[in-house]
PDB file of C-alpha atoms in Angstrom:
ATOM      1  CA  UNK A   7      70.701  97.244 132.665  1.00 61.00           C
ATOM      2  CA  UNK A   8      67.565  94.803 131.850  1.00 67.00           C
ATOM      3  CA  UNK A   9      68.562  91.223 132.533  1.00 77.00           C
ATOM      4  CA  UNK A  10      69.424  88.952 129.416  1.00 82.00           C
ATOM      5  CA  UNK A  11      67.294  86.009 130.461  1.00 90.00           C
ATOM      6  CA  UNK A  12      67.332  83.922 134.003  1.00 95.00           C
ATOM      7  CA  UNK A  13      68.824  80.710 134.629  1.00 97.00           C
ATOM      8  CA  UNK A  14      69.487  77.845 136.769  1.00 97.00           C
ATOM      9  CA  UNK A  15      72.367  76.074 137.379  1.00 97.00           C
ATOM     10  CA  UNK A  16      72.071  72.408 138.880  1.00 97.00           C
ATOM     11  CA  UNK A  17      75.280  70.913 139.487  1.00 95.00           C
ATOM     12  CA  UNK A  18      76.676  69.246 143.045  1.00 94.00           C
ATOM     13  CA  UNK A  19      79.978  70.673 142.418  1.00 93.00           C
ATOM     14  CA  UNK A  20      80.362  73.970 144.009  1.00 94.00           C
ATOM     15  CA  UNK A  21      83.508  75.267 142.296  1.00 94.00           C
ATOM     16  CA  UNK A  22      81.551  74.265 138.919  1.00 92.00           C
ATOM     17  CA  UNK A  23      78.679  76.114 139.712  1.00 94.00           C
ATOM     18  CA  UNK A  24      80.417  79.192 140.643  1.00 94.00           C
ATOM     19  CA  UNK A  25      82.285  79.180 137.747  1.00 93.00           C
ATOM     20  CA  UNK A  26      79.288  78.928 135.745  1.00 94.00           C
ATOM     21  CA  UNK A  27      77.266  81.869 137.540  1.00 95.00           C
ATOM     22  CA  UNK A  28      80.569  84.174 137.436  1.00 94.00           C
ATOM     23  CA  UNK A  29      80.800  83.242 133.425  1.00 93.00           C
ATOM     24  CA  UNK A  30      76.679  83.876 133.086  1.00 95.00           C
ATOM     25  CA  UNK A  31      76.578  87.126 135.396  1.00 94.00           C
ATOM     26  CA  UNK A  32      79.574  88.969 133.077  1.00 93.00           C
ATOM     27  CA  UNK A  33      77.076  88.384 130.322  1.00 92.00           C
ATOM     28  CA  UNK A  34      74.124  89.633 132.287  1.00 93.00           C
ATOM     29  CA  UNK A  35      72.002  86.692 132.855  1.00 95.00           C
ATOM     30  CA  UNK A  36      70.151  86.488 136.791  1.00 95.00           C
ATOM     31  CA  UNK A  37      71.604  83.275 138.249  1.00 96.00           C
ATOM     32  CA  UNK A  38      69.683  80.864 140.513  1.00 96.00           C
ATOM     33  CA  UNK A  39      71.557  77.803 141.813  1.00 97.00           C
ATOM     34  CA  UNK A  40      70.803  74.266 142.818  1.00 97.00           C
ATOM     35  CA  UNK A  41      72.862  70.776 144.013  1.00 96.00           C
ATOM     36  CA  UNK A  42      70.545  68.412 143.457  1.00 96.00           C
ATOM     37  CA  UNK A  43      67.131  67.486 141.048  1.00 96.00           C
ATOM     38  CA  UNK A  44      65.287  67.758 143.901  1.00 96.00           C
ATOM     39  CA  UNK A  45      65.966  71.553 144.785  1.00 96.00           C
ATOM     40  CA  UNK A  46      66.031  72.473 141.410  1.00 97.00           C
ATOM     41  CA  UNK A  47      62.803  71.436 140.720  1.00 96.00           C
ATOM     42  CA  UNK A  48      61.518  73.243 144.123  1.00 96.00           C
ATOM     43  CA  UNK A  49      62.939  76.718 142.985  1.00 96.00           C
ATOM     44  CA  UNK A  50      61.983  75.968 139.136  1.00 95.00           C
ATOM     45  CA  UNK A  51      59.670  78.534 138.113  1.00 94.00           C
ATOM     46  CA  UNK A  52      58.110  79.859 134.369  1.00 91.00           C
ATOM     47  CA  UNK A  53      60.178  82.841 134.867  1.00 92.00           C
ATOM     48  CA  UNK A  54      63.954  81.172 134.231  1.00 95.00           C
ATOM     49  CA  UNK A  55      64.796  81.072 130.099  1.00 94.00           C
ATOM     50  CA  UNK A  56      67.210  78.091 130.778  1.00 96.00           C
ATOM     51  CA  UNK A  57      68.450  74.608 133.009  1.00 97.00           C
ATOM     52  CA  UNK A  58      71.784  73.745 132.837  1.00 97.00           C
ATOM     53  CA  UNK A  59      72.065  70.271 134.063  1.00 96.00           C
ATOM     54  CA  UNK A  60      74.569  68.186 134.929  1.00 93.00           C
ATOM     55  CA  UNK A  61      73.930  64.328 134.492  1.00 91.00           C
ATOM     56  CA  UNK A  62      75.914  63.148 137.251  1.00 90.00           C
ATOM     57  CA  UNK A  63      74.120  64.146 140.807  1.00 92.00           C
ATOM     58  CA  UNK A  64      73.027  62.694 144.320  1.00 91.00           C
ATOM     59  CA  UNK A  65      69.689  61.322 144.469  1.00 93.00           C
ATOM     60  CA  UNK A  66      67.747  62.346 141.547  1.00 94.00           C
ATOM     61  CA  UNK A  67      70.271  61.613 138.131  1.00 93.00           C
ATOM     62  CA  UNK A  68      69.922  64.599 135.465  1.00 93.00           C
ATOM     63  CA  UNK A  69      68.105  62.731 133.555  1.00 92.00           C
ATOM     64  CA  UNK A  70      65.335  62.116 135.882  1.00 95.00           C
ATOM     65  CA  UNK A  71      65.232  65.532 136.466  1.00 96.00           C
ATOM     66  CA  UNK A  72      65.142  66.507 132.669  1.00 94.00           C
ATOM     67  CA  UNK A  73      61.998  64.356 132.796  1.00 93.00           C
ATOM     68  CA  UNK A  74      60.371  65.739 135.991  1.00 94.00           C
ATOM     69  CA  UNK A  75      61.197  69.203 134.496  1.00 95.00           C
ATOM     70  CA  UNK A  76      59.296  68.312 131.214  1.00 91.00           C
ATOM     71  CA  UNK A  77      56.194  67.173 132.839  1.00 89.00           C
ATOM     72  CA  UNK A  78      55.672  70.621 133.648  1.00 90.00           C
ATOM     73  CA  UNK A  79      57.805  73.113 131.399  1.00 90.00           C
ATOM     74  CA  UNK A  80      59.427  73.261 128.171  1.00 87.00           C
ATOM     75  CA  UNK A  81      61.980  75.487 129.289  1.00 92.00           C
ATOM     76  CA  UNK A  82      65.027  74.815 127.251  1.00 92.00           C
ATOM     77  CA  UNK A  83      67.535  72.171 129.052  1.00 94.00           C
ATOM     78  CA  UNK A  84      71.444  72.118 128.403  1.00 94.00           C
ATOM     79  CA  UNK A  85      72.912  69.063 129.844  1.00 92.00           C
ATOM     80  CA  UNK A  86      76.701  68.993 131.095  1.00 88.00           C
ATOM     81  CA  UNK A  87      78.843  65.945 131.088  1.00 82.00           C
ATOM     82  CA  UNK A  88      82.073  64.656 131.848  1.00 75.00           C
ATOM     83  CA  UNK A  89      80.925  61.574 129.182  1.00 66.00           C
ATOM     84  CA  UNK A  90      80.511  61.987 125.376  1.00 60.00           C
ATOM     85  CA  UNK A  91      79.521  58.340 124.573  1.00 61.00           C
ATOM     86  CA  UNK A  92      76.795  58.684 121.444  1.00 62.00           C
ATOM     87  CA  UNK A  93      74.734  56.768 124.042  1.00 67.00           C
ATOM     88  CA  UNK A  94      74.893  59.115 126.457  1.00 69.00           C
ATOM     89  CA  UNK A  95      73.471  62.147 124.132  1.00 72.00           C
ATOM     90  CA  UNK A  96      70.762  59.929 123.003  1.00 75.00           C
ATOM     91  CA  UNK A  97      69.762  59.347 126.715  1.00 81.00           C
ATOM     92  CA  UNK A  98      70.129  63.137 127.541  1.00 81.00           C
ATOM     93  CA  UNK A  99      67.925  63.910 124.454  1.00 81.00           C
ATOM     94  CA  UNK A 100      65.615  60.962 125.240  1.00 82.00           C
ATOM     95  CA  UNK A 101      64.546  62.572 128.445  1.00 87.00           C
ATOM     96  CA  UNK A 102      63.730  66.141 126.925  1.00 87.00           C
ATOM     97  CA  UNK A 103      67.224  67.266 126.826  1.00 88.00           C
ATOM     98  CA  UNK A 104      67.551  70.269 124.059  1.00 87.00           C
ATOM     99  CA  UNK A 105      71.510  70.537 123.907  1.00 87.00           C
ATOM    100  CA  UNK A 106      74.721  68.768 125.218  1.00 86.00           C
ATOM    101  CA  UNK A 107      78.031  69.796 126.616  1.00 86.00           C
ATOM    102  CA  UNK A 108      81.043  67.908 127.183  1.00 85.00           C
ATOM    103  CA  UNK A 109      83.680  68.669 130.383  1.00 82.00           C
ATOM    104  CA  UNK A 110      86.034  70.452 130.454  1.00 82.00           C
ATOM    105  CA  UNK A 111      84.003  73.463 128.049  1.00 83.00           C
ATOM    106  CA  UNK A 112      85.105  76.448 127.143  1.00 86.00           C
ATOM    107  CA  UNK A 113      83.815  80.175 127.738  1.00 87.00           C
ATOM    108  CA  UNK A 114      83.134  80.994 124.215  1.00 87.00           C
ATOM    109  CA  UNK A 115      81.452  77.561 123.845  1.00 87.00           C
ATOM    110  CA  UNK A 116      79.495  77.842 126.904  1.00 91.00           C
ATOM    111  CA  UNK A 117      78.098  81.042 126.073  1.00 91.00           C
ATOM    112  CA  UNK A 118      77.441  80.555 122.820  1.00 88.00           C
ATOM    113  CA  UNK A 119      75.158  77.479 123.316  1.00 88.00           C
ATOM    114  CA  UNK A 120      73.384  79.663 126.319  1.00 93.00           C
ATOM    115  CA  UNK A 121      72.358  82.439 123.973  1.00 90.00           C
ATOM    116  CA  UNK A 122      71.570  79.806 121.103  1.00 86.00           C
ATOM    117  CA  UNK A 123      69.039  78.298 123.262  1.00 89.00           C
ATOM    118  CA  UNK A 124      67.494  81.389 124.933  1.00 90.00           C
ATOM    119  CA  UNK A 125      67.205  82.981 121.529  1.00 84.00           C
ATOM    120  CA  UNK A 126      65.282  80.232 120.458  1.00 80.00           C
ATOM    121  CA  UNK A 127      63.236  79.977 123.259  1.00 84.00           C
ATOM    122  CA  UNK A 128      62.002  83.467 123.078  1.00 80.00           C
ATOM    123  CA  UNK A 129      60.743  82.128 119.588  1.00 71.00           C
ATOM    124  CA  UNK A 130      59.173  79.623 120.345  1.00 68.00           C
ATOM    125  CA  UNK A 131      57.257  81.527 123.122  1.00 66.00           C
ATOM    126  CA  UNK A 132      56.081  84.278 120.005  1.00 52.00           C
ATOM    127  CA  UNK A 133      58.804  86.890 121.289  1.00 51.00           C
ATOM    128  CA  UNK A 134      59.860  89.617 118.941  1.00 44.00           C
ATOM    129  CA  UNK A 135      59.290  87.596 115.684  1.00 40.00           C
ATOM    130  CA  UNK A 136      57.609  89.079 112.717  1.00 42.00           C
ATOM    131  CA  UNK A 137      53.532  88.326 112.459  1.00 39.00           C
ATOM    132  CA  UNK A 138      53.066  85.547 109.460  1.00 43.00           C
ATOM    133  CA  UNK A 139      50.775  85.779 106.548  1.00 45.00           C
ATOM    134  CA  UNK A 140      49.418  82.072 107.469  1.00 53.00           C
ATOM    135  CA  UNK A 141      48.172  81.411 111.120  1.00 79.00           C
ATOM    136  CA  UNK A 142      48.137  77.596 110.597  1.00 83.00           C
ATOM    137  CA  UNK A 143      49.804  74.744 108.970  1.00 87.00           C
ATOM    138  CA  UNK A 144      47.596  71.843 108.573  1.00 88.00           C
ATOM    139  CA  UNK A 145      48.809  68.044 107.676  1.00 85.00           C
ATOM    140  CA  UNK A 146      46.839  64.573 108.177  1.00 85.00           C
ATOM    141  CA  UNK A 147      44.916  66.034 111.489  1.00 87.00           C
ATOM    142  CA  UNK A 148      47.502  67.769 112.992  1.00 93.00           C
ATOM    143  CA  UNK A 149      47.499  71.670 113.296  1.00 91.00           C
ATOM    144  CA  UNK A 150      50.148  73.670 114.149  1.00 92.00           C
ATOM    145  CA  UNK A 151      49.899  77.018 115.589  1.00 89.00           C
ATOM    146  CA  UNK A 152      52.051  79.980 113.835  1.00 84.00           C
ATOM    147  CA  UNK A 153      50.927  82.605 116.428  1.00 80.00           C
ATOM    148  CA  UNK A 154      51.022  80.411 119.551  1.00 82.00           C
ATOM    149  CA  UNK A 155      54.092  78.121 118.705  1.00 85.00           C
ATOM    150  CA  UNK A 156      51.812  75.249 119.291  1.00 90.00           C
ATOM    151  CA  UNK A 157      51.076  71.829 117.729  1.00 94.00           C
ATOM    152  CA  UNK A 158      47.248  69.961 118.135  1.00 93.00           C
ATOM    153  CA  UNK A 159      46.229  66.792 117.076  1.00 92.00           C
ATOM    154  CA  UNK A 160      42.055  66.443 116.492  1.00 86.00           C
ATOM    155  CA  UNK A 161      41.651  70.201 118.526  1.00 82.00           C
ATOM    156  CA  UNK A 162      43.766  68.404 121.297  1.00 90.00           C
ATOM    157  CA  UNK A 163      46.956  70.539 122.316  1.00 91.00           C
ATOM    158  CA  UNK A 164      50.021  68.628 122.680  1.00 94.00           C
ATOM    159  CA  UNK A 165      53.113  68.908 125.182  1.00 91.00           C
ATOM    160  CA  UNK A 166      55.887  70.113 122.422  1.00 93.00           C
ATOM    161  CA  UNK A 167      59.320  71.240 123.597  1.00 88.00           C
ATOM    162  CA  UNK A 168      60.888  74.088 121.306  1.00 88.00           C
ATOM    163  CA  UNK A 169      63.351  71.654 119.829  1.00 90.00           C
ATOM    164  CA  UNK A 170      60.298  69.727 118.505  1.00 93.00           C
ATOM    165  CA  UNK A 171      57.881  71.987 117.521  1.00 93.00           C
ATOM    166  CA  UNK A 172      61.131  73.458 115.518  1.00 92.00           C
ATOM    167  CA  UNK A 173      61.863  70.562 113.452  1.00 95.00           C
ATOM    168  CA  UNK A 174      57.920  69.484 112.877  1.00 95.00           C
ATOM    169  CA  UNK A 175      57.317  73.512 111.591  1.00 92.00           C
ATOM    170  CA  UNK A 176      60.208  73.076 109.085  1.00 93.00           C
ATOM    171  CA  UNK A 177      58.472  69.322 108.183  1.00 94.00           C
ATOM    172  CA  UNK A 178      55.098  70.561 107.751  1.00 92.00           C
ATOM    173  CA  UNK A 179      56.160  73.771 105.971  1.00 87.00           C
ATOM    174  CA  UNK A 180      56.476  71.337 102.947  1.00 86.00           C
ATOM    175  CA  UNK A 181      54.375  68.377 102.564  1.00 86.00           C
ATOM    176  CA  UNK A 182      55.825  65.646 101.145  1.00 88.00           C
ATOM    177  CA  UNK A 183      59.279  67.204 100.396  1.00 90.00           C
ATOM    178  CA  UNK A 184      61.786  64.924 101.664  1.00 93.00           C
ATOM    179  CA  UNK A 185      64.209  66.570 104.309  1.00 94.00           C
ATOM    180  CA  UNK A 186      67.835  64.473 104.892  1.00 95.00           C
ATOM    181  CA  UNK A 187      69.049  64.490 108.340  1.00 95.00           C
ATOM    182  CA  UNK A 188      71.788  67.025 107.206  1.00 93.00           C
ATOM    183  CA  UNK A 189      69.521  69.270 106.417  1.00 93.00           C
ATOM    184  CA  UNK A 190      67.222  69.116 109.019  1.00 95.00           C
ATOM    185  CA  UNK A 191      70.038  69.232 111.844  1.00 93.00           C
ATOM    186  CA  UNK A 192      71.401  72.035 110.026  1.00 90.00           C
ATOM    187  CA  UNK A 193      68.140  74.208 109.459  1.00 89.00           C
ATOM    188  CA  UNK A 194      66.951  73.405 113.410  1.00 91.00           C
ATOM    189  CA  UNK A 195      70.323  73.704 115.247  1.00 87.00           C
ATOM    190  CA  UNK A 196      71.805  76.518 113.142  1.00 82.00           C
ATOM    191  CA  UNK A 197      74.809  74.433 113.353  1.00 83.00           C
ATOM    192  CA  UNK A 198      77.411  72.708 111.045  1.00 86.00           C
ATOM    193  CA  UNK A 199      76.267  68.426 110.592  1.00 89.00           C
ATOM    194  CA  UNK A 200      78.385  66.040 112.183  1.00 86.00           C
ATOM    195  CA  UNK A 201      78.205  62.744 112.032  1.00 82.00           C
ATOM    196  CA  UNK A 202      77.293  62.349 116.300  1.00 80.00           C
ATOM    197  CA  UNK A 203      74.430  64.521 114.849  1.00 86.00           C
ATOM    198  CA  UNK A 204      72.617  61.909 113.448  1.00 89.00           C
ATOM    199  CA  UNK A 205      71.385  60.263 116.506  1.00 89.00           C
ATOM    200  CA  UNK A 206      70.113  63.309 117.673  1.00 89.00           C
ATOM    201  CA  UNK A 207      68.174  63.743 115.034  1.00 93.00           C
ATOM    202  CA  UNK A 208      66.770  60.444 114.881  1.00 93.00           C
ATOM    203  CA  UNK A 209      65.819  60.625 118.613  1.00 92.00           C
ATOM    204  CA  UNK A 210      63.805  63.825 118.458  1.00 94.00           C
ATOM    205  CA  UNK A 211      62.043  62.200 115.439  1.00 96.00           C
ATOM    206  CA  UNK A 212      61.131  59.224 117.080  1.00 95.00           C
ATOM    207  CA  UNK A 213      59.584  61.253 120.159  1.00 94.00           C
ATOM    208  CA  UNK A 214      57.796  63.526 117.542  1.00 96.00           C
ATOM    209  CA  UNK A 215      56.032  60.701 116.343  1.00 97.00           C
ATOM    210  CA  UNK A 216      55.412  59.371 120.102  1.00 95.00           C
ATOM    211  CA  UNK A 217      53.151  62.752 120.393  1.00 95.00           C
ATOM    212  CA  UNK A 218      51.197  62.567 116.833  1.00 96.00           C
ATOM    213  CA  UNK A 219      51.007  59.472 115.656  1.00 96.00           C
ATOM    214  CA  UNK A 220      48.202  56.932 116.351  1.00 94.00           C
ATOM    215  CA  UNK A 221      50.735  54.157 116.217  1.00 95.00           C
ATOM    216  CA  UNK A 222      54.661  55.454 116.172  1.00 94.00           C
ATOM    217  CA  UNK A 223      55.713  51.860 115.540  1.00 93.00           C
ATOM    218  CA  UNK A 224      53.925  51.971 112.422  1.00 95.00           C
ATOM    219  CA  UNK A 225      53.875  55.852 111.320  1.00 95.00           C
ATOM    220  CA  UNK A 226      51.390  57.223 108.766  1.00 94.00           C
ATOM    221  CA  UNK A 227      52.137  60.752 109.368  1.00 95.00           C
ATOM    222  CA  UNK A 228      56.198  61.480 109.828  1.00 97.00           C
ATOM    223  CA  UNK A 229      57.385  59.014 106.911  1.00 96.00           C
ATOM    224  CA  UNK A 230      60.906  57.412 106.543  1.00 95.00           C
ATOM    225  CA  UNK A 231      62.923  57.244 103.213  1.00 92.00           C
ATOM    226  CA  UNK A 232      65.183  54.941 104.058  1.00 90.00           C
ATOM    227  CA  UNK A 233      68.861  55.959 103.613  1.00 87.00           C
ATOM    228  CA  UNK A 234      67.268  59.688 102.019  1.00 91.00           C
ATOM    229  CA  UNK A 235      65.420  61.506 105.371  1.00 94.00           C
ATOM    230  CA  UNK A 236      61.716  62.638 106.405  1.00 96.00           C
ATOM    231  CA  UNK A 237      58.912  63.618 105.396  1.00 94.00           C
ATOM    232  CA  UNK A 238      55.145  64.909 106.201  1.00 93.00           C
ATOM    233  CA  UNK A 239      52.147  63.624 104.351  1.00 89.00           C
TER     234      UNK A 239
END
């Protein structure tokens, strides 16, 4: 049977990790392991479809890892964690993270984020999705690429993860519509808003803006309606 996708598990817990790779095997995924940032980023390859990531580990934290990782791939990154402080997603998302997981999890919940994010991945890299009538959308100098699932600013390609290029498509599919961040959680995620959403949100929009704006302090591109959303000029 052809594999569903390969991933790798970084966690210094042992039992963890082999609870993981016995949930991920039953569902068919190939499952590489790692204890530390360090190893995972040796045995990281363009191959695997997913990182999980636990926060908490010797030497290297997850989130320098999720950073490391991102200088190089945008291989979708699910962090776990025993803490579920709204700081703590923002940090996890702040370094490249894509998703978030609480401990203890469940199977069903587990799962269900892993195939979320591979799906999406296999998007973003221009697998199995219908050919579009328009190649390009085009907004104040920056061009983003239908076919390729990539974004340039002036003919300069820029380093987009799939959770980003995601939210600027669905901005830049509408000029100057104004998108709440209800709606834009909602239409990215595939998921039901929550309030702990918000942040999220906000965070991916702020390192959006890092990536096409000339000045993200003072953004001419990715507008703000105060208490209403976003929007693309």
């Amino acid at each position: 049977m052809e594999s569903s996708g390969k991933i790798l598990i970084v966690d210094d817990d042992s039992e963890i990790r082999s609870v993981i790779r016995i949930l991920l095997t039953s569902e068919n995924y190939d499952v590489i392991e790692a204890k530390s940032g360090d190893e995972a980023l040796a045995v990281l390859t363009p191959e695997f479809s997913l990182v999980i990531l636990d926060i908490m580990l010797p030497g290297l934290s997850g989130y320098e890892t999720c950073q490391k990782i991102r200088e190089t791939y945008n291989v979708p990154i699910l962090f776990l964690s025993a803490k579920s402080q709204s700081s703590d997603l923002v940090m996890g998302y702040s370094s490249g993270g894509d998703d978030y997981l609480c401990k203890p999890f469940s199977y069903p919940e587990l799962i269900a984020r892993v195939k979320g994010l591979i799906r999406r991945y296999a998007i973003y890299q221009g697998k199995n999705i219908p050919v579009e009538k328009a190649e390009y959308i085009e907004c104040s100098g920056i061009r983003l690429d239908k076919r390729q699932n990539s974004v340039y600013k002036y003919d300069v390609k820029l380093n987009f993860t799939d959770t980003e290029y995601r939210i600027l498509k669905l901005l830049m599919a509408y000029p100057g519509r104004l998108f709440s961040i209800e709606s834009i959680y909602e239409q990215v995620w595939n998921e039901p808003y929550m309030a702990d959403a918000r942040n999220t949100v906000m965070v991916f929009i702020r390192k959006i803006r890092e990536k096409i704006e000339d000045d993200p302090k003072h953004p001419e591109i990715l507008l703000t309606e105060w208490g209403k959303g976003y929007r693309i000029v």
